[in-house]
Short mmCIF file of C-alpha atoms in Angstrom, two decimals:
data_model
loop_
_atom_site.label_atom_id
_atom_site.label_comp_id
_atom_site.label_asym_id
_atom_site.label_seq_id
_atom_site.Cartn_x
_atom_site.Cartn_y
_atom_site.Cartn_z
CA UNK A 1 1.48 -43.90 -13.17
CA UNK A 2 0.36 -40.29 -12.66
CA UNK A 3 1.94 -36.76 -14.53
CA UNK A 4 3.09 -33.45 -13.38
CA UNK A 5 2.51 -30.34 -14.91
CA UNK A 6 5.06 -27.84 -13.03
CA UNK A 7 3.90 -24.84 -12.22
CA UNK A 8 5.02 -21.67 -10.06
CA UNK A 9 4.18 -21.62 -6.05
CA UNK A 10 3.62 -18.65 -4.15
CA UNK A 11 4.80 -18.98 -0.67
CA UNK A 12 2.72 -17.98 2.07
CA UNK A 13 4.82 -15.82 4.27
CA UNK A 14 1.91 -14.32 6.35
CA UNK A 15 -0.83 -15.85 8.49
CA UNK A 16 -3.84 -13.35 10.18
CA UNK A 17 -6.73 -13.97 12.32
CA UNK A 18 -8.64 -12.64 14.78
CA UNK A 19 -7.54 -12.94 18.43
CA UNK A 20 -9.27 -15.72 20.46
CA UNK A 21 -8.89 -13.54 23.47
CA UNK A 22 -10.39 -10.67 22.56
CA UNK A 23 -12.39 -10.41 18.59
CA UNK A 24 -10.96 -6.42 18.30
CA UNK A 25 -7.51 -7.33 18.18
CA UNK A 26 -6.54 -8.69 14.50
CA UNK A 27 -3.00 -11.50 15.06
CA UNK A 28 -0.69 -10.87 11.86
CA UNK A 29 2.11 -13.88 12.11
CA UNK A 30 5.42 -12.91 9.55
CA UNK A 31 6.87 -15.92 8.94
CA UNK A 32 9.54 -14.65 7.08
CA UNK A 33 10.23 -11.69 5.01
CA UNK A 34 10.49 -13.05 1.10
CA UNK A 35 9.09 -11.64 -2.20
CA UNK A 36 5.95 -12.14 -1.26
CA UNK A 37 6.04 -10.51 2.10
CA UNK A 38 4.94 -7.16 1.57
CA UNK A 39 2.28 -7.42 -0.68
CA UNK A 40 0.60 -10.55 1.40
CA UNK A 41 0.98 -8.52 4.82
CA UNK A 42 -0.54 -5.59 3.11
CA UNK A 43 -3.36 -7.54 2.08
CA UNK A 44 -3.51 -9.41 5.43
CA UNK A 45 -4.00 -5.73 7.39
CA UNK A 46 -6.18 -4.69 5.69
CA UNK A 47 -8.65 -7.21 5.27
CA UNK A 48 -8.68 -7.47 8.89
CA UNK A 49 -9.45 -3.59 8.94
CA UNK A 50 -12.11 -4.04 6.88
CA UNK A 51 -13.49 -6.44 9.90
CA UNK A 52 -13.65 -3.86 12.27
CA UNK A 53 -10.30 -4.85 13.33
CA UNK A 54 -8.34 -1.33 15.01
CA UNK A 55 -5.27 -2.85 17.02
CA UNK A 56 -2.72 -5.22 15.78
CA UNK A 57 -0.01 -7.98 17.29
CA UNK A 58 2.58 -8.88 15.18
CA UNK A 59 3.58 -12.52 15.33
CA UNK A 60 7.59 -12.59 14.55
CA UNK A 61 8.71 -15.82 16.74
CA UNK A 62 10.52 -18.26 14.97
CA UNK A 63 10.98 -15.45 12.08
CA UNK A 64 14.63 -16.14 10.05
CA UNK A 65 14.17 -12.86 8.34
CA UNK A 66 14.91 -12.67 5.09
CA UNK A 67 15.07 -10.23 1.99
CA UNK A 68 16.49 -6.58 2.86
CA UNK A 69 14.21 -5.33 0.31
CA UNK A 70 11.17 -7.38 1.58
CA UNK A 71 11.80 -5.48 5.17
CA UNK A 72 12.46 -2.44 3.63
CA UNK A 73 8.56 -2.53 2.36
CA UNK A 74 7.10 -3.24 5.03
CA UNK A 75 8.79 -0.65 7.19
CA UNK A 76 7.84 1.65 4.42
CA UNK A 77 3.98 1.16 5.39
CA UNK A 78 4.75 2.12 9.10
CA UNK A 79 7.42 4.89 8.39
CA UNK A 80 7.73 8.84 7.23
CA UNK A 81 9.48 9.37 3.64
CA UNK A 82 12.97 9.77 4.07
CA UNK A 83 12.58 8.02 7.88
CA UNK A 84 16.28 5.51 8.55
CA UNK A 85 15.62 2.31 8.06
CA UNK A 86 18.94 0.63 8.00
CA UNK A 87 22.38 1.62 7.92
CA UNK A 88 24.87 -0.30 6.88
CA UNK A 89 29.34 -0.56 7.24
CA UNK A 90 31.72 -3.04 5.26
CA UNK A 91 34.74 -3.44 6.59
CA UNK A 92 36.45 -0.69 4.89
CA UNK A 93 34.19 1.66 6.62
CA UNK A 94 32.27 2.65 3.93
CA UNK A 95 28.80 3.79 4.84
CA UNK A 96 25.32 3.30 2.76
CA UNK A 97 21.89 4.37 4.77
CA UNK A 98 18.67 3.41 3.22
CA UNK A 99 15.94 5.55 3.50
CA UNK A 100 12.27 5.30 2.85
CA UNK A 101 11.20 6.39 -0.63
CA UNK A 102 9.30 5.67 -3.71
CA UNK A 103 10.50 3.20 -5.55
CA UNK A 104 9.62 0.86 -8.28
CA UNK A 105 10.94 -2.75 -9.57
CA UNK A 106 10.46 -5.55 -12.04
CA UNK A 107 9.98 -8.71 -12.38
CA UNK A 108 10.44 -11.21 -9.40
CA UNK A 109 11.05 -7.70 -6.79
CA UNK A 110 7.50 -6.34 -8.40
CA UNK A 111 6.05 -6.87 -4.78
CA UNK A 112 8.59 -5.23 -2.92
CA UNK A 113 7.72 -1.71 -4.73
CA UNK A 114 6.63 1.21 -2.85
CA UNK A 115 4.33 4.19 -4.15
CA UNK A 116 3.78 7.05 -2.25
CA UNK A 117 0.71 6.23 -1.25
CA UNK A 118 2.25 2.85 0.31
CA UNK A 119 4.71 5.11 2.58
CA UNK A 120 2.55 5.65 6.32
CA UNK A 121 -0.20 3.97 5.66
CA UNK A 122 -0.44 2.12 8.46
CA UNK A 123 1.76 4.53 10.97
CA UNK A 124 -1.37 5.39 13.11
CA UNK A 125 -2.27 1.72 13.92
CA UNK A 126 -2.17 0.79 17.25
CA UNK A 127 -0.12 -2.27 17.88
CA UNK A 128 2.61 -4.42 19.59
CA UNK A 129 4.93 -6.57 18.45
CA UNK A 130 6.11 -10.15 19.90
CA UNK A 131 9.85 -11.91 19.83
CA UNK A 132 11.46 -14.98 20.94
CA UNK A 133 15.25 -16.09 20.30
CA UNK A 134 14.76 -16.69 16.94
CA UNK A 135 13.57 -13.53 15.89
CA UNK A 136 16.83 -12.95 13.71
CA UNK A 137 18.35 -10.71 11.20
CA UNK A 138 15.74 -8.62 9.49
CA UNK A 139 13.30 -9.87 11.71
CA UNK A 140 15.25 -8.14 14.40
CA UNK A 141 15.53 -5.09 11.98
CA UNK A 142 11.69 -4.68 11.63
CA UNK A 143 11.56 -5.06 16.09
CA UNK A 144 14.08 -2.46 16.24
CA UNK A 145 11.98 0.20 13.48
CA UNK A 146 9.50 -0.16 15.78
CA UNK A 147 11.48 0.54 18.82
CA UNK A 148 13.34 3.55 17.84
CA UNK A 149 10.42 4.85 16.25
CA UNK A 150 8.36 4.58 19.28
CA UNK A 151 5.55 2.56 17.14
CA UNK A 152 4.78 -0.19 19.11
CA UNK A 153 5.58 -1.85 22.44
CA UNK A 154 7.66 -5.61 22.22
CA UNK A 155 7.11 -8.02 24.34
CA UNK A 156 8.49 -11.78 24.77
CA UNK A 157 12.02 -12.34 25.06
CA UNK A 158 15.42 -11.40 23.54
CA UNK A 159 16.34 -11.72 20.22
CA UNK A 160 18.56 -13.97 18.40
CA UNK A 161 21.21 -11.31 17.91
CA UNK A 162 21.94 -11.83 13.68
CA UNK A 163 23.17 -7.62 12.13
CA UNK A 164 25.38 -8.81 9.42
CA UNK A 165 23.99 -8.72 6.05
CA UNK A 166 25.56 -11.85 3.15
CA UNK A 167 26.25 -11.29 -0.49
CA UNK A 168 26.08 -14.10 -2.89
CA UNK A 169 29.09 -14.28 -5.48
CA UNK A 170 28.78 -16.28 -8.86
CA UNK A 171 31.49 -18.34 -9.53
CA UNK A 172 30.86 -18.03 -13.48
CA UNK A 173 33.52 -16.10 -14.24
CA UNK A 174 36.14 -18.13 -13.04
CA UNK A 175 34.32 -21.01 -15.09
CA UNK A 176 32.56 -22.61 -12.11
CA UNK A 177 28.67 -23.58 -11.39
CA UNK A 178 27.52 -22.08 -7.79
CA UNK A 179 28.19 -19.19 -6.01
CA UNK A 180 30.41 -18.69 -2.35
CA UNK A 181 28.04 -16.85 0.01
CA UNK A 182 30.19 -14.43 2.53
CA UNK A 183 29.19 -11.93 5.12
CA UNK A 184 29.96 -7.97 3.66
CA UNK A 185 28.49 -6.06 6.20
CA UNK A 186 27.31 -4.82 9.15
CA UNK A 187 23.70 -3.01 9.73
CA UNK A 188 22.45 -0.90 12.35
CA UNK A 189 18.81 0.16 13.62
CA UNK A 190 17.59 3.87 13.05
CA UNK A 191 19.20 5.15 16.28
CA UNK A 192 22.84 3.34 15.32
CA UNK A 193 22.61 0.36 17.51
CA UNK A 194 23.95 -2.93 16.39
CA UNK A 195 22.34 -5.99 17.77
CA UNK A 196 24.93 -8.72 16.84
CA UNK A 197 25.79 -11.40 19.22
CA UNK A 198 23.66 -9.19 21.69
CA UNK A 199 19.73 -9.59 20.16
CA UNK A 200 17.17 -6.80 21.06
CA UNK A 201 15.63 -6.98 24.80
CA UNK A 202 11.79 -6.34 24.40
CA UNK A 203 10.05 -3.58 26.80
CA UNK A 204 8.15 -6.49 28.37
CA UNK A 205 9.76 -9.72 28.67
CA UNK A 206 7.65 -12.31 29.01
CA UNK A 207 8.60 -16.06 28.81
CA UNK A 208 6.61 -19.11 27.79
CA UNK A 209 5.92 -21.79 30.30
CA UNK A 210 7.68 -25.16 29.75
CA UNK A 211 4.35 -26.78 28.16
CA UNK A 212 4.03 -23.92 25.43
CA UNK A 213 7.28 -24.39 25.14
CA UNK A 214 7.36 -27.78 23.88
CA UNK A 215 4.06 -27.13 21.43
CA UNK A 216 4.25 -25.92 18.22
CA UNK A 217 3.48 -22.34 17.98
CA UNK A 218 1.20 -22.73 14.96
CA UNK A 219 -0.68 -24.91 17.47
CA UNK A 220 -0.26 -23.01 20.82
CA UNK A 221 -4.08 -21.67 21.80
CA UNK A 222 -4.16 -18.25 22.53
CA UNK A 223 -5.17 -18.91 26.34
CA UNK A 224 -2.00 -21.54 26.76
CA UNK A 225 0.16 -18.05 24.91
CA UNK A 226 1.62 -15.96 27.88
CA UNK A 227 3.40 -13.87 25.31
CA UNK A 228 0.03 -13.41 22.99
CA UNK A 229 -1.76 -12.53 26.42
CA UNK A 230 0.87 -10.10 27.45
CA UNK A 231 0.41 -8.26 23.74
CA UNK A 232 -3.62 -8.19 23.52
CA UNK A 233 -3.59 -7.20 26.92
CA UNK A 234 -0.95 -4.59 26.57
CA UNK A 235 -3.38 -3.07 23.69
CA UNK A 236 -6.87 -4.23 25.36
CA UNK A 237 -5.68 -2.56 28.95
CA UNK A 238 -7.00 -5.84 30.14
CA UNK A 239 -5.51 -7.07 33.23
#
């Protein structure tokens, strides 16, 4: 017989390191972007900065996405105030752009708030970013910031292709438990581009032989990584 107390969890939605290929590039891996996202990727960059560490890859293989204010966050550290990060169009047409700003929440959003010392922090840093086909939804939003921004270089392979954003709808008022979750709109990069059905093609594409393939990434070694290589090398100048 044993007892359990419950308790509250906090997800780990971001893994950093060093590089194993070269010790000046710092490897930030977003596993997805939840409520605990920005603060822990924050916190992740700049511990590694603290190292020494100058140039950056971010990890965002096998990243779902997530939270549209999670994303919105993180952009915020690479972005100007009042930069596009998403726009978005129901199917009446109707138009909503969100835009990078202060702003402040409660409770279980507390993390996702951004001051204005939070907005460009990190625009400067040198980095790239790496994709496979299931980069997806605001995964895919974060890849294209950094493409229409000009902020990084991708490399890897072609998105999964996910621009359509879901709203949750209680069923309480009609006197039912649950909720019916339905897509509401459609949202577009900075420049205007959708990317559903159609992914984002990276600058570099760079596939994955058919043993790293078939390994897990959170096992694949740096030296078996073609795309990792492509990335350190891409911000090393390394050959």
């Amino acid at each position: 017989e044993f007892s359990i107390k419950r308790g509250y969890v906090t997800t780990q939605s971001v893994l950093s390191r060093k590089s194993d290929l070269d010790p000046s590039v710092g490897v930030v891996k977003i596993l997805n972007f939840d409520l605990t996202t920005p603060v822990q990727f924050s916190e992740a960059v700049d511990t590694l900065m603290s190292q020494g560490i100058e140039k950056f890859v971010f990890d965002l293989r096998y990243n779902p996405g997530g939270d549209l204010l999670s994303i919105e966050a993180v952009l915020s550290y690479f972005l100007n105030e009042g930069d596009v990060i998403i726009s978005t169009t129901d199917k009446a047409g109707n138009k909503e752009t969100d835009v990078v700003r202060v702003v402040s929440y409660t409770d279980k959003y507390e993390g996702c708030s951004i001051s204005a010392k939070d907005i460009g922090k990190y625009r400067g840093l040198e980095c790239a970013v790496i994709v496979n086909n299931s980069t997806a939804s605001a995964a895919e939003l974060f890849t294209a910031n950094f493409r229409d921004y000009e902020l990084a270089p991708i490399i890897g392979v072609t998105t999964f292709g996910k621009g359509s954003m879901q709203s949750l709808f209680p069923l309480d008022y009609f006197g039912y438990d649950g909720g019916i979750k339905l897509t509401t709109k459609m949202y577009f990069a900075p420049l205007g581009e959708s990317y559903e059905g159609v992914g984002i093609t990276p600058d570099v594409i760079v596939e994955l032989d058919e043993e790293a393939k078939n390994t897990s990434i959170y096992k694949l070694a740096d030296a078996k990584d073609a795309q990792m290589q492509a990335a350190v090398s891409k911000l090393t100048g390394a050959s």
